[in-house]
Short mmCIF file of C-alpha atoms in Angstrom, two decimals:
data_model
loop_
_atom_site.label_atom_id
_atom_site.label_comp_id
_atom_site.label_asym_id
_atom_site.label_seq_id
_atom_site.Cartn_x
_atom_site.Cartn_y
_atom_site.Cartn_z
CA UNK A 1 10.80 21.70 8.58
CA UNK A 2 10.39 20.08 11.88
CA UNK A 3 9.27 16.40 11.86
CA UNK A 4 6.28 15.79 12.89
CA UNK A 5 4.59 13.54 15.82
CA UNK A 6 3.10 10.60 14.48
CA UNK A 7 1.18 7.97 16.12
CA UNK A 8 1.02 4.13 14.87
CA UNK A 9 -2.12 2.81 13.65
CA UNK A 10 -1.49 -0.88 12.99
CA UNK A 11 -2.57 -1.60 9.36
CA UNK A 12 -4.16 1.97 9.04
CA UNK A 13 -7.48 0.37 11.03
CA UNK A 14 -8.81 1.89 14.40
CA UNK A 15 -12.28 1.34 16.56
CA UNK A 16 -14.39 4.97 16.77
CA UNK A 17 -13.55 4.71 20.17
CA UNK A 18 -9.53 4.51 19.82
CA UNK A 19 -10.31 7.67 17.01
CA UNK A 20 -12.27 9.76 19.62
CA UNK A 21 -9.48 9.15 22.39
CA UNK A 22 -7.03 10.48 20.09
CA UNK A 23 -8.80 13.73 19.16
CA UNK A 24 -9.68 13.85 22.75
CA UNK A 25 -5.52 13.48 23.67
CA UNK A 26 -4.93 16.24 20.65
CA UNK A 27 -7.59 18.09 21.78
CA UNK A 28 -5.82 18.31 25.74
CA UNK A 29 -2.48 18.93 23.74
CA UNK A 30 -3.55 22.31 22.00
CA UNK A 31 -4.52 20.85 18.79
CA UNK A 32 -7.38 21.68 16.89
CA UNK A 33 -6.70 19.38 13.84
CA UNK A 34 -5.37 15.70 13.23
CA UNK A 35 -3.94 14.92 9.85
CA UNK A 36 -3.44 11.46 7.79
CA UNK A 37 0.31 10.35 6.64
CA UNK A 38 0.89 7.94 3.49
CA UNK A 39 1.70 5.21 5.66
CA UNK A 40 -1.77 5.34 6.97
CA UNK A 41 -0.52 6.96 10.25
CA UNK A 42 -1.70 10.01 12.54
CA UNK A 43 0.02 12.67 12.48
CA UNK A 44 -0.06 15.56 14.91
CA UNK A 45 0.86 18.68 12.73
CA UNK A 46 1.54 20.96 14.97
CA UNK A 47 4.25 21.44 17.77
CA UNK A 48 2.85 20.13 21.03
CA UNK A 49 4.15 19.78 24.59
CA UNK A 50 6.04 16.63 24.97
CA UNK A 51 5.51 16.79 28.73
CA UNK A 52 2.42 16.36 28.95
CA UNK A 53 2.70 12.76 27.06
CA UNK A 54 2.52 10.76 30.32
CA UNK A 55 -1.14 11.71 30.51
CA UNK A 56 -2.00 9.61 27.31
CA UNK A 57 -0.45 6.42 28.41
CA UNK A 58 -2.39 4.55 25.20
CA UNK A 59 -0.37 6.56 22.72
CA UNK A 60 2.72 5.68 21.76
CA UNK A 61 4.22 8.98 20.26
CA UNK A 62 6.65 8.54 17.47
CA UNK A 63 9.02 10.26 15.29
CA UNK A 64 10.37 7.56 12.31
CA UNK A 65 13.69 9.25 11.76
CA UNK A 66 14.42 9.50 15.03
CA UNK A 67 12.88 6.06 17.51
CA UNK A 68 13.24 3.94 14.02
CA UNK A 69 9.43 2.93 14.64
CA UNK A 70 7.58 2.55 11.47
CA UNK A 71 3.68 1.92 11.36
CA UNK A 72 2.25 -1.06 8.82
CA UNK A 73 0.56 -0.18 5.77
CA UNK A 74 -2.52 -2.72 4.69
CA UNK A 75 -5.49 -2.62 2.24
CA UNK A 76 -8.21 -3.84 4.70
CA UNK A 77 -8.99 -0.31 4.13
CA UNK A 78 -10.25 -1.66 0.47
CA UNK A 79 -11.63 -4.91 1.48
CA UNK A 80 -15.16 -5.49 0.46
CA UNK A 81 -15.48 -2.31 -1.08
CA UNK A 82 -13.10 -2.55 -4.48
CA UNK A 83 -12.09 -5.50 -6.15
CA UNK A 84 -10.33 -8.16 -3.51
CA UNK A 85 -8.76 -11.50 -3.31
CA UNK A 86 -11.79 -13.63 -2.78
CA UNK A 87 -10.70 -15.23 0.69
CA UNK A 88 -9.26 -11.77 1.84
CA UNK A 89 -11.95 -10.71 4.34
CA UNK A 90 -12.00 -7.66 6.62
CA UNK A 91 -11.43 -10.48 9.50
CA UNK A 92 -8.76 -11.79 7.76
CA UNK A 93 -6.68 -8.75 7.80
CA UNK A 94 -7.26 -8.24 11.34
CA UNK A 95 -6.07 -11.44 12.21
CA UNK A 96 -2.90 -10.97 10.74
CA UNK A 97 -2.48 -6.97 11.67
CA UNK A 98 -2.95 -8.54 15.04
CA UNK A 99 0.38 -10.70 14.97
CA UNK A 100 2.87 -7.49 14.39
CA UNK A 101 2.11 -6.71 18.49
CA UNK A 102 5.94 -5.52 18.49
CA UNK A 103 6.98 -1.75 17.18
CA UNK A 104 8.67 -2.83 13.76
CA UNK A 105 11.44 -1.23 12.89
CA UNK A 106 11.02 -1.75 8.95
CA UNK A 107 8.14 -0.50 6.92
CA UNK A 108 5.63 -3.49 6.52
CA UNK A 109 3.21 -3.82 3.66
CA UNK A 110 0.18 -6.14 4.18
CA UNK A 111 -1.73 -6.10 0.94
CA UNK A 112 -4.38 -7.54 -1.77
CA UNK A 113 -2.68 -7.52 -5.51
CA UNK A 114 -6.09 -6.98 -6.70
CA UNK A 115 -6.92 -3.80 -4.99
CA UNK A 116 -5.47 -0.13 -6.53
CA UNK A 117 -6.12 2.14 -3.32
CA UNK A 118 -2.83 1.22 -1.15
CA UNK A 119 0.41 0.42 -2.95
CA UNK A 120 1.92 -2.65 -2.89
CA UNK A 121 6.06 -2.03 -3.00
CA UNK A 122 6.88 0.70 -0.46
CA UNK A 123 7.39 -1.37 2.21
CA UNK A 124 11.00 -3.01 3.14
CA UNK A 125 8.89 -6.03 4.25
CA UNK A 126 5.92 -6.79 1.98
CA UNK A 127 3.23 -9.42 1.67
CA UNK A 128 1.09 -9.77 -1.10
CA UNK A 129 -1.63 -12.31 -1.00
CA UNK A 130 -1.54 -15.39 -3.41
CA UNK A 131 -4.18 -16.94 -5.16
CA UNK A 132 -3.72 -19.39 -2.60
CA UNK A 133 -5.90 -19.15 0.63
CA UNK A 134 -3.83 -18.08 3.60
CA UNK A 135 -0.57 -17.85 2.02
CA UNK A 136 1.26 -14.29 0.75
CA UNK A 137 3.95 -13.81 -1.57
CA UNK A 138 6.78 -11.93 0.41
CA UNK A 139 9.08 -9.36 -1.49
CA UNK A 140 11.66 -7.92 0.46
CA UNK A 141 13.73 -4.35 0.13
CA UNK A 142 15.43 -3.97 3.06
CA UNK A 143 17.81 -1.04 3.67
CA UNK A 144 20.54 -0.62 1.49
CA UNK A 145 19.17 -2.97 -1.20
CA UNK A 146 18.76 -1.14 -4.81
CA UNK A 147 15.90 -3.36 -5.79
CA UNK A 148 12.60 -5.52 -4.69
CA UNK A 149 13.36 -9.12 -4.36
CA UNK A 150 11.16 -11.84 -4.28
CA UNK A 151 11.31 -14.36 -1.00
CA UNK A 152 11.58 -18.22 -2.48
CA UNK A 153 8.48 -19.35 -0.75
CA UNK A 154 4.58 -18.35 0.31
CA UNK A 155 4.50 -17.22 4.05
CA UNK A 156 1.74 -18.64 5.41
CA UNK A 157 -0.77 -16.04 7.52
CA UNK A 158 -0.12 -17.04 10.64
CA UNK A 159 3.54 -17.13 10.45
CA UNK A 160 3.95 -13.42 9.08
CA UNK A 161 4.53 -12.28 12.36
CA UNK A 162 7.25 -14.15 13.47
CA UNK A 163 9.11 -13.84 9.89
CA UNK A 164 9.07 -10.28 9.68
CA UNK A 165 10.46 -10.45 13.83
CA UNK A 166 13.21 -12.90 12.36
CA UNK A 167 14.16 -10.40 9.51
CA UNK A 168 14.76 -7.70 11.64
CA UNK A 169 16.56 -9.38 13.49
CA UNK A 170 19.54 -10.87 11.21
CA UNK A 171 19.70 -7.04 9.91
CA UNK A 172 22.89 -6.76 12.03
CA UNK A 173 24.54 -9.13 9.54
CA UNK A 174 23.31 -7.36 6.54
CA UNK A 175 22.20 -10.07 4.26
CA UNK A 176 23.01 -9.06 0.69
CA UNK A 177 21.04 -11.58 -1.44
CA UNK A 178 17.24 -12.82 -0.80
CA UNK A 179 18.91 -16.62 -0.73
CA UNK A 180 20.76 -15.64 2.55
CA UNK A 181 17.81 -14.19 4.21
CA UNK A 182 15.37 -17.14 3.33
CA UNK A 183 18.04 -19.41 4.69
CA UNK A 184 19.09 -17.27 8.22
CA UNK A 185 14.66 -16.99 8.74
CA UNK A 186 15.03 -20.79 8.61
CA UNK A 187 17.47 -21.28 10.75
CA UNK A 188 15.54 -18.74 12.90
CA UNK A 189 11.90 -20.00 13.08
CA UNK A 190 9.68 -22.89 12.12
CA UNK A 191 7.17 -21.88 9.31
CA UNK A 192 4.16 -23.23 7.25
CA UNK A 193 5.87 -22.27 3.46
CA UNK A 194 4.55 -23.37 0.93
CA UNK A 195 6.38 -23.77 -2.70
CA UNK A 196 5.70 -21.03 -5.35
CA UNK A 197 4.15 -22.34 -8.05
CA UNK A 198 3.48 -19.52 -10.24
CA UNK A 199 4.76 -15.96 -10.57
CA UNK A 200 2.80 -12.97 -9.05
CA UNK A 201 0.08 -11.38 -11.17
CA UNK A 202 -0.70 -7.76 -10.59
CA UNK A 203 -3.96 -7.02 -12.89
CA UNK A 204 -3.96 -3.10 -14.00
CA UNK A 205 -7.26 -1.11 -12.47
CA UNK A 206 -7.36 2.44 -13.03
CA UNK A 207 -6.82 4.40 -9.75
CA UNK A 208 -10.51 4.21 -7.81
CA UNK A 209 -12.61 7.74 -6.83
CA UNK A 210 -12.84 7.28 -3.13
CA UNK A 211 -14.85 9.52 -1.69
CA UNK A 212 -18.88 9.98 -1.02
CA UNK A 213 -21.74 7.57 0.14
CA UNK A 214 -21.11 4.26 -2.25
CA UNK A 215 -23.68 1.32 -1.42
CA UNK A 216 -22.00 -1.97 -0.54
CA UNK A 217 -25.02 -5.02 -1.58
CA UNK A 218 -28.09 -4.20 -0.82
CA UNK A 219 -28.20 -2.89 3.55
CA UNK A 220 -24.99 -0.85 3.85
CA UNK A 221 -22.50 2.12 2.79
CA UNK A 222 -19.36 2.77 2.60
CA UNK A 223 -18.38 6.87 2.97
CA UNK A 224 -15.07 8.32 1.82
CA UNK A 225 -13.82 11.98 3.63
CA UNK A 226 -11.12 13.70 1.94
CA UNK A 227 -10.20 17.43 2.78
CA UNK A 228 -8.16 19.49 0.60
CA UNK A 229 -5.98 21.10 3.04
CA UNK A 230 -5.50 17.63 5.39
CA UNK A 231 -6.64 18.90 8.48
CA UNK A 232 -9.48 17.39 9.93
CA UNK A 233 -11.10 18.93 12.52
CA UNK A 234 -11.16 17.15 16.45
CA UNK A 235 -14.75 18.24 16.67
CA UNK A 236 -16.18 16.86 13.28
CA UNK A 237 -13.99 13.63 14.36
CA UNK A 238 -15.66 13.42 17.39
CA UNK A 239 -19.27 13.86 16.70
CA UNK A 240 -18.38 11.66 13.88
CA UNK A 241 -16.75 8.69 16.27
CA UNK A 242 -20.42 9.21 18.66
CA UNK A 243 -22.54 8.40 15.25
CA UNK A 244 -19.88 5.16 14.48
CA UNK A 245 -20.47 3.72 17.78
CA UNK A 246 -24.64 4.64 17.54
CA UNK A 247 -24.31 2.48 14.32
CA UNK A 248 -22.56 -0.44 15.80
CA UNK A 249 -19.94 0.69 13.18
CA UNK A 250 -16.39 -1.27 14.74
CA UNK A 251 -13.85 -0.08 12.33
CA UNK A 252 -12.51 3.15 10.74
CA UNK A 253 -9.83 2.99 8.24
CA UNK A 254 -7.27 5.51 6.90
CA UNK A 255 -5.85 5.55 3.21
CA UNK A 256 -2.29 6.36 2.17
CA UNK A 257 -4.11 9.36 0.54
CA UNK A 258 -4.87 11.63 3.48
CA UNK A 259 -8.15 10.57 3.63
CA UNK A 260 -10.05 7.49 5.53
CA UNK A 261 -13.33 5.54 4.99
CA UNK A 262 -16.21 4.22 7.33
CA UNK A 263 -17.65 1.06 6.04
CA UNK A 264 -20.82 -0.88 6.88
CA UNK A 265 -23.24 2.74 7.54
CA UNK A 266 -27.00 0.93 7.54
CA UNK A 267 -28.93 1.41 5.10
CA UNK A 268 -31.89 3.41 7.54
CA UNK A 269 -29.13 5.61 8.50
CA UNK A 270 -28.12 7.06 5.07
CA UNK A 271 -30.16 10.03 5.87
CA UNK A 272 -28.75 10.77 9.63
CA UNK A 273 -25.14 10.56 7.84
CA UNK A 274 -26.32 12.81 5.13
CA UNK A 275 -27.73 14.88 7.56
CA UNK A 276 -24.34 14.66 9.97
CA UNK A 277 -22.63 15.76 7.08
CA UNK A 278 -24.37 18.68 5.93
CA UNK A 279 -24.51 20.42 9.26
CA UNK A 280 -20.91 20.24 9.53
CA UNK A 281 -20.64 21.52 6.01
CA UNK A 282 -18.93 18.87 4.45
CA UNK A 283 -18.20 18.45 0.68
CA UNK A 284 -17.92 15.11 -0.72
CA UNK A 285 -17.68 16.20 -4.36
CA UNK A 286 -14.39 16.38 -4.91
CA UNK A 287 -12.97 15.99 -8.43
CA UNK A 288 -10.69 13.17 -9.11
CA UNK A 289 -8.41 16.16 -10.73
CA UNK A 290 -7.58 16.74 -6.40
CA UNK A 291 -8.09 13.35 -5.08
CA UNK A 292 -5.28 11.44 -6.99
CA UNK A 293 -2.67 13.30 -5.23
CA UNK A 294 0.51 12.10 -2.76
CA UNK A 295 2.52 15.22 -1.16
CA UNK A 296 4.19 15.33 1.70
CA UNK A 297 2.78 15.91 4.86
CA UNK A 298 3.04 19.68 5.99
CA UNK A 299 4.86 20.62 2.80
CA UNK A 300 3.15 24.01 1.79
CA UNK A 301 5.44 24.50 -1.48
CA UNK A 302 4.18 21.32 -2.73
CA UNK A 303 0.65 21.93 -1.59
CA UNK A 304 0.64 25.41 -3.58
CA UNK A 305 2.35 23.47 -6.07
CA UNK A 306 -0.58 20.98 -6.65
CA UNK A 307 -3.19 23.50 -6.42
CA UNK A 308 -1.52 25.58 -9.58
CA UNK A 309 -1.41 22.23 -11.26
CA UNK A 310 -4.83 21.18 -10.98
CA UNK A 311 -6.16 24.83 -11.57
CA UNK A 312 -4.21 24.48 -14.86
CA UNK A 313 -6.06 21.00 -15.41
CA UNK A 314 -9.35 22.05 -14.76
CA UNK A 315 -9.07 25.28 -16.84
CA UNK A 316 -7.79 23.37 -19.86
CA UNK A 317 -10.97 20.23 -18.93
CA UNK A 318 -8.27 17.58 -18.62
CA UNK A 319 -9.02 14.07 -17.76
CA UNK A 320 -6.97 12.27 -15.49
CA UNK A 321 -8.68 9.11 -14.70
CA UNK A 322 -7.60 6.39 -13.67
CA UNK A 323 -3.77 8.71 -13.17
CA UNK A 324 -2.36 9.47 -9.84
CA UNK A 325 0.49 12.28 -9.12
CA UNK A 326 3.31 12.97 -6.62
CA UNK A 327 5.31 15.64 -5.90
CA UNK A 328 8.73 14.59 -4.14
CA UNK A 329 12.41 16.15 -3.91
CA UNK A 330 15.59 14.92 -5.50
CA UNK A 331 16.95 12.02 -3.64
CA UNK A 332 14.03 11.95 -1.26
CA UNK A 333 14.18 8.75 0.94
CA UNK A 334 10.65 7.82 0.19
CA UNK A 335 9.26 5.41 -2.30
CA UNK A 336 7.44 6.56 -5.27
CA UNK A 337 3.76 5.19 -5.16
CA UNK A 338 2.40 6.94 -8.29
CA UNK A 339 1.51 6.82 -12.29
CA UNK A 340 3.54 10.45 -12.19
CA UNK A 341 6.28 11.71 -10.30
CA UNK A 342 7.18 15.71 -10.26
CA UNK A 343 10.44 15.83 -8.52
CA UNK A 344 11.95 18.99 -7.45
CA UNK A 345 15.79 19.08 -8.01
CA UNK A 346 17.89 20.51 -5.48
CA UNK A 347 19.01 24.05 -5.90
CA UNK A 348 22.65 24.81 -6.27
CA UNK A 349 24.80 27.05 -3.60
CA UNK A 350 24.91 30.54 -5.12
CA UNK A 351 27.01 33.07 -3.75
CA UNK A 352 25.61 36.61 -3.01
CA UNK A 353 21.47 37.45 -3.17
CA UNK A 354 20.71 35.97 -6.46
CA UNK A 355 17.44 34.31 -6.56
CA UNK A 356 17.71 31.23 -8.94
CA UNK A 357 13.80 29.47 -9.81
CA UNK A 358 12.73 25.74 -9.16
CA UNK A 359 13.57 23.38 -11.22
CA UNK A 360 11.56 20.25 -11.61
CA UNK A 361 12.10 16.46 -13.48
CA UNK A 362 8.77 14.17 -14.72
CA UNK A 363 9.02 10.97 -14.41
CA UNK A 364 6.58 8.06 -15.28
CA UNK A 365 5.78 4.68 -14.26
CA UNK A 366 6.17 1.80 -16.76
CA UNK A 367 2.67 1.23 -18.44
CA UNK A 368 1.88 4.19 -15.83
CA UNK A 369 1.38 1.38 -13.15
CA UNK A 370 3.31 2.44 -10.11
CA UNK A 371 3.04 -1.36 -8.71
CA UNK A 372 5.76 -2.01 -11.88
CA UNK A 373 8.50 -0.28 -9.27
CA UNK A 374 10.17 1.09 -12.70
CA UNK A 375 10.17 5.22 -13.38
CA UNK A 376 11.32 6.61 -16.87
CA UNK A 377 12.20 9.99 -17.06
CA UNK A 378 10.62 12.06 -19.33
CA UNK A 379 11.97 15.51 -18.77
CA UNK A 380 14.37 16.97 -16.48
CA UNK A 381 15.10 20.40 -15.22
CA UNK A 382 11.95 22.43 -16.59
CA UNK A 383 10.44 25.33 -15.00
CA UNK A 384 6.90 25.28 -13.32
CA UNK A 385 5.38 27.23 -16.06
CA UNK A 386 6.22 24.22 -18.65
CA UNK A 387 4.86 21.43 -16.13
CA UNK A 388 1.38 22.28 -16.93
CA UNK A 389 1.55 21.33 -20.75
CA UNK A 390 3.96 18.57 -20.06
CA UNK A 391 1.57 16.60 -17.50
CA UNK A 392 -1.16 17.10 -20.13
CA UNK A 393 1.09 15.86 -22.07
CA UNK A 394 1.37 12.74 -20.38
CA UNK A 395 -2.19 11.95 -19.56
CA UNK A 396 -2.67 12.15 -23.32
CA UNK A 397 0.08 8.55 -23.80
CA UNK A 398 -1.43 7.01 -20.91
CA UNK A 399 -4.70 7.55 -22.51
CA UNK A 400 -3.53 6.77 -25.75
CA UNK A 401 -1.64 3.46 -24.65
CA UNK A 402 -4.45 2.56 -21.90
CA UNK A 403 -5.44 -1.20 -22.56
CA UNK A 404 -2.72 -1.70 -25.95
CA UNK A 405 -0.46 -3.39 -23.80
CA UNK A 406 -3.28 -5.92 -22.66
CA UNK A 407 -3.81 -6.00 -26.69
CA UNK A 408 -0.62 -7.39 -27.32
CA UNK A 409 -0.28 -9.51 -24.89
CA UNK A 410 -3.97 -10.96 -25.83
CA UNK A 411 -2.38 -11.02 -29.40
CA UNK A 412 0.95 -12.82 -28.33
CA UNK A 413 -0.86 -15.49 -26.61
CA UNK A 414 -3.36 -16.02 -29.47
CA UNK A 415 -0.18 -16.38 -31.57
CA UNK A 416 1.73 -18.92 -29.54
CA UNK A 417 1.50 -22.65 -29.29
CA UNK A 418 0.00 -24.23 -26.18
CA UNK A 419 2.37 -25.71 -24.40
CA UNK A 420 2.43 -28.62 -21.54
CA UNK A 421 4.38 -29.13 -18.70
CA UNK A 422 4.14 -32.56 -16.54
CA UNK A 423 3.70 -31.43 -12.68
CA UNK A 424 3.22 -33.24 -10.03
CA UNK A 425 0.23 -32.85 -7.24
CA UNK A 426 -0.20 -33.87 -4.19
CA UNK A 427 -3.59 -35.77 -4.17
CA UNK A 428 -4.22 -35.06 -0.06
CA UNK A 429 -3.70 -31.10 -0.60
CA UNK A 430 -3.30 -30.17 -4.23
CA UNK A 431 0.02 -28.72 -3.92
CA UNK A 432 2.03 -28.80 -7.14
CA UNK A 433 5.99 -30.08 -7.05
CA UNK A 434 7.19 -28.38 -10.49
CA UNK A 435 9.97 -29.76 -11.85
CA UNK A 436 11.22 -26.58 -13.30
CA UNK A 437 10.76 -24.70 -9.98
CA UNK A 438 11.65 -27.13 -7.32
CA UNK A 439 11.21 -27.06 -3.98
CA UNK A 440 13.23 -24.12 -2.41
CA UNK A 441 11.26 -24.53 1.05
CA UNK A 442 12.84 -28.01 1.44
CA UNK A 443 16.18 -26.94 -0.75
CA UNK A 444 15.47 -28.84 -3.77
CA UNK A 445 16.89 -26.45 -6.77
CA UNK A 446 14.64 -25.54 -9.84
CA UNK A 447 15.27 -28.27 -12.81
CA UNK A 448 15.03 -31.29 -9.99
CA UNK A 449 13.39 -34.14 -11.93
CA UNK A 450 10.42 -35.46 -9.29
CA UNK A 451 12.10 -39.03 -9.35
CA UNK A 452 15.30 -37.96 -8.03
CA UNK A 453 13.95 -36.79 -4.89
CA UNK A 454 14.44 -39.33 -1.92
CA UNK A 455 12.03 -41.66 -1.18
CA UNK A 456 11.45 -39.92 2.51
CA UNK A 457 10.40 -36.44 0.60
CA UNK A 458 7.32 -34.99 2.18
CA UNK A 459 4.74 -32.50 0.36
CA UNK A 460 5.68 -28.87 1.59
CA UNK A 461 2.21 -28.17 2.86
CA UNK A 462 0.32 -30.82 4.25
CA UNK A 463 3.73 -33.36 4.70
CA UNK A 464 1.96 -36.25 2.92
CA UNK A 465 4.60 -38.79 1.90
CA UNK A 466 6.16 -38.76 -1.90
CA UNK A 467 4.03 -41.93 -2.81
CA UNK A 468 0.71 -39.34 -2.53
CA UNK A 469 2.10 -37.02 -5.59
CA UNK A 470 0.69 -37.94 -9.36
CA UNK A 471 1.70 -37.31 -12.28
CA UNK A 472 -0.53 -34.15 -14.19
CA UNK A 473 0.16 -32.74 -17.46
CA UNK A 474 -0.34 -28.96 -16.95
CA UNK A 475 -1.68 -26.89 -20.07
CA UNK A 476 0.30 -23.43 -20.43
#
């Protein structure tokens, strides 16, 4: 299967007016459909005439396997509209997104832990916001690395730019630990870090339905489009870009599900939408059985796959709330993002004209929380008649176990003694100096007693001097 043309949209957001030039460029190019990727990309699905490129000198045409460009992933899509970090604003995210002006060549990840709509762990390069205003957590895989590590320090936002610049950069001397790359950024660029102080927190939501007209307070909508089939038609996109900009509407955003939302429809315009919709003939009923979905793009076995699948749910009235799916082949490059993995196994060289079936392994996230980065197998080499009762299967232990593990850890926490740690906090700021963490942003290892550090040691955020730290007894 020929790769497709893709075109970057930083962070998955793009003005109606950027949308409609696009269609318009697709349009000139033959197309009569644009499709989504799961890097919140566009992708042009058909084969097009590269000469006529030159024409659209505001597109950057890419190929990811081939020019190494990859586009950034973000949840601004969710902002506002799901749960969200508190200080992380739709601005906010577009004041970052707007720092990454080169064409990176790892996947970046900008994201909100407390969102469930764009995953937080595919990237090589991703930041996850802290509790702390302005300041991400930064895990790192970067090619060739088995696992996610964590980066010693919060990046602050307006350095995220420059960091991710300065890790591509010292690629060439392929750092093998996350303590080589923290110190080769730092010998590379001034930053803002500030000490961790706590370990990430990922809360568990079930997977969110995404689609229709959904009110945001009391003046505004949000509308969800998913299509089936992942085509979306340059003349509904169009019309649809025209009715954005009548609305004053600045910002559409596309999901790592083949789908995109409009935010911030007025309240007096429900109707025209509704309207808009309707004459077009568009359904915005989907079941969540369809919507929960990741396949890869152009991939008509796994598209025929999926639709058996969910014909088998529907028949048999299975739930799958709150579950999503993916269908992937054996030692695919690409990072599970999904409760449920079917993964097709590579078929074995035969010799002569015998016909040998698929063969397919189910795998499942830990907890069945894809954000957990661990897969169990369940099953391996069944045939597609037994994945049916198998994925019912599961849904019926992630129902079963939904919220116990919450239970228990409610339960261990009732059980266990309170304990107290003396910190120390920085009385100009509020930054915490924990003995058993240290400092790593000023190279002070973990278990460094506060009265050991020099006299000239400076608070990692705001630089007040030692003297402004006192001592606080921190309940646990």
């Amino acid at each position: 299967m020929t790769e497709p043309y893709r075109l970057r949209i930083n962070g998955g957001v793009l003005s109606p007016g950027e949308l409609k030039y696009i269609c318009e460029a697709a349009e000139a190019l033959g197309l009569d459909a644009i499709s989504f990727g799961s890097r919140q990309d566009i992708i042009f699905p058909e084969a097009i005439d590269e000469s006529k490129f030159e024409q659209f000198n505001k597109i950057q045409f890419v190929k990811p396997k081939r020019d190494g460009i990859e586009n950034i992933a973000s949840s601004y899509v969710s902002a506002e509209i799901l749960q969200n970090t508190s200080w992380l604003t739709s601005d906010r995210y577009l004041y970052v997104l707007e720092q990454f002006k080169h064409h990176p060549k790892l996947r970046i990840n900008v994201t909100d832990p407390k969102q469930r709509l764009v995953p937080l762990f595919t990237g090589n390069v991703n930041f996850v916001a802290s509790e702390h205003e302005d300041y991400w957590y930064l895990y790192l895989r970067l090619p060739g690395w088995e696992k996610t590590k964590m980066y010693p320090a919060l990046i602050y936002s307006w350095d995220m730019g420059k960091i991710e610049f300065a890790i591509e950069n010292i690629l060439m001397e392929e750092p093998e630990t996350i303590e080589t790359v923290f110190d080769l950024v730092n010998d590379a660029v001034d930053t803002d870090n500030r000490t961790v102080d706590k370990p990430l927190e990922v809360p568990f939501y079930p997977f969110p339905y995404y689609e229709g007209m959904n009110r945001i307070g009391t003046d505004r909508y949000w509308l969800g489009l998913y299509w089936r089939n992942n085509r979306y038609d340059i003349p509904f996109l169009k019309a649809m870009c025209e009715l954005c900009s009548e609305n004053k509407i600045g910002k559409i955003s596309i999901t790592p599900w083949k789908s995109f939302i409009v935010k911030g429809i007025p309240l007096q315009s429900k109707l025209k939408w509704e309207k808009f919709l309707g004459k077009y003939g568009i359904n915005v009923r989907h079941s969540m059985l369809e919507m929960n979905w990741h396949l890869p793009v152009n991939d008509t076995d796994a598209l025929s796959l999926k639709k058996y699948l969910v014909t088998n749910f529907d028949q048999n009235d299975i739930s799958t709330y709150g579950l999503t799916f993916g269908i992937t082949s054996y030692n695919s490059d690409t990072y599970n993002f999904t409760s449920i993995v079917i993964e097709k196994n590579r078929q074995p060289e035969v010799v002569g004209g015998f016909k040998i079936r698929d063969t397919y392994n189910l795998l499942y996230a830990r907890n069945f929380d894809p954000n957990t980065q661990e897969y169990i197998m369940h099953v391996q080499d069944v045939d597609k008649v037994e994945l049916p009762g198998l994925l019912m299967e599961l849904s019926q232990l992630y129902f079963e176990q939904l919220g116990t593990e919450k239970e228990e850890e409610n339960a261990q926490v009732s059980n266990k003694e309170t304990t107290e740690e003396e910190v120390y906090q920085c009385s100009e700021c509020m930054t915490i100096y924990s003995e058993v963490y240290g400092d790593v942003t000023q190279k002070i290892a973990p278990n460094t007693s506060f009265e050991s550090l020099s006299s000239d040691y400076e608070c990692s955020l705001c630089e007040a001097p030692k003297s402004s730290f006192e001592k606080k007894t921190l309940v646990k």
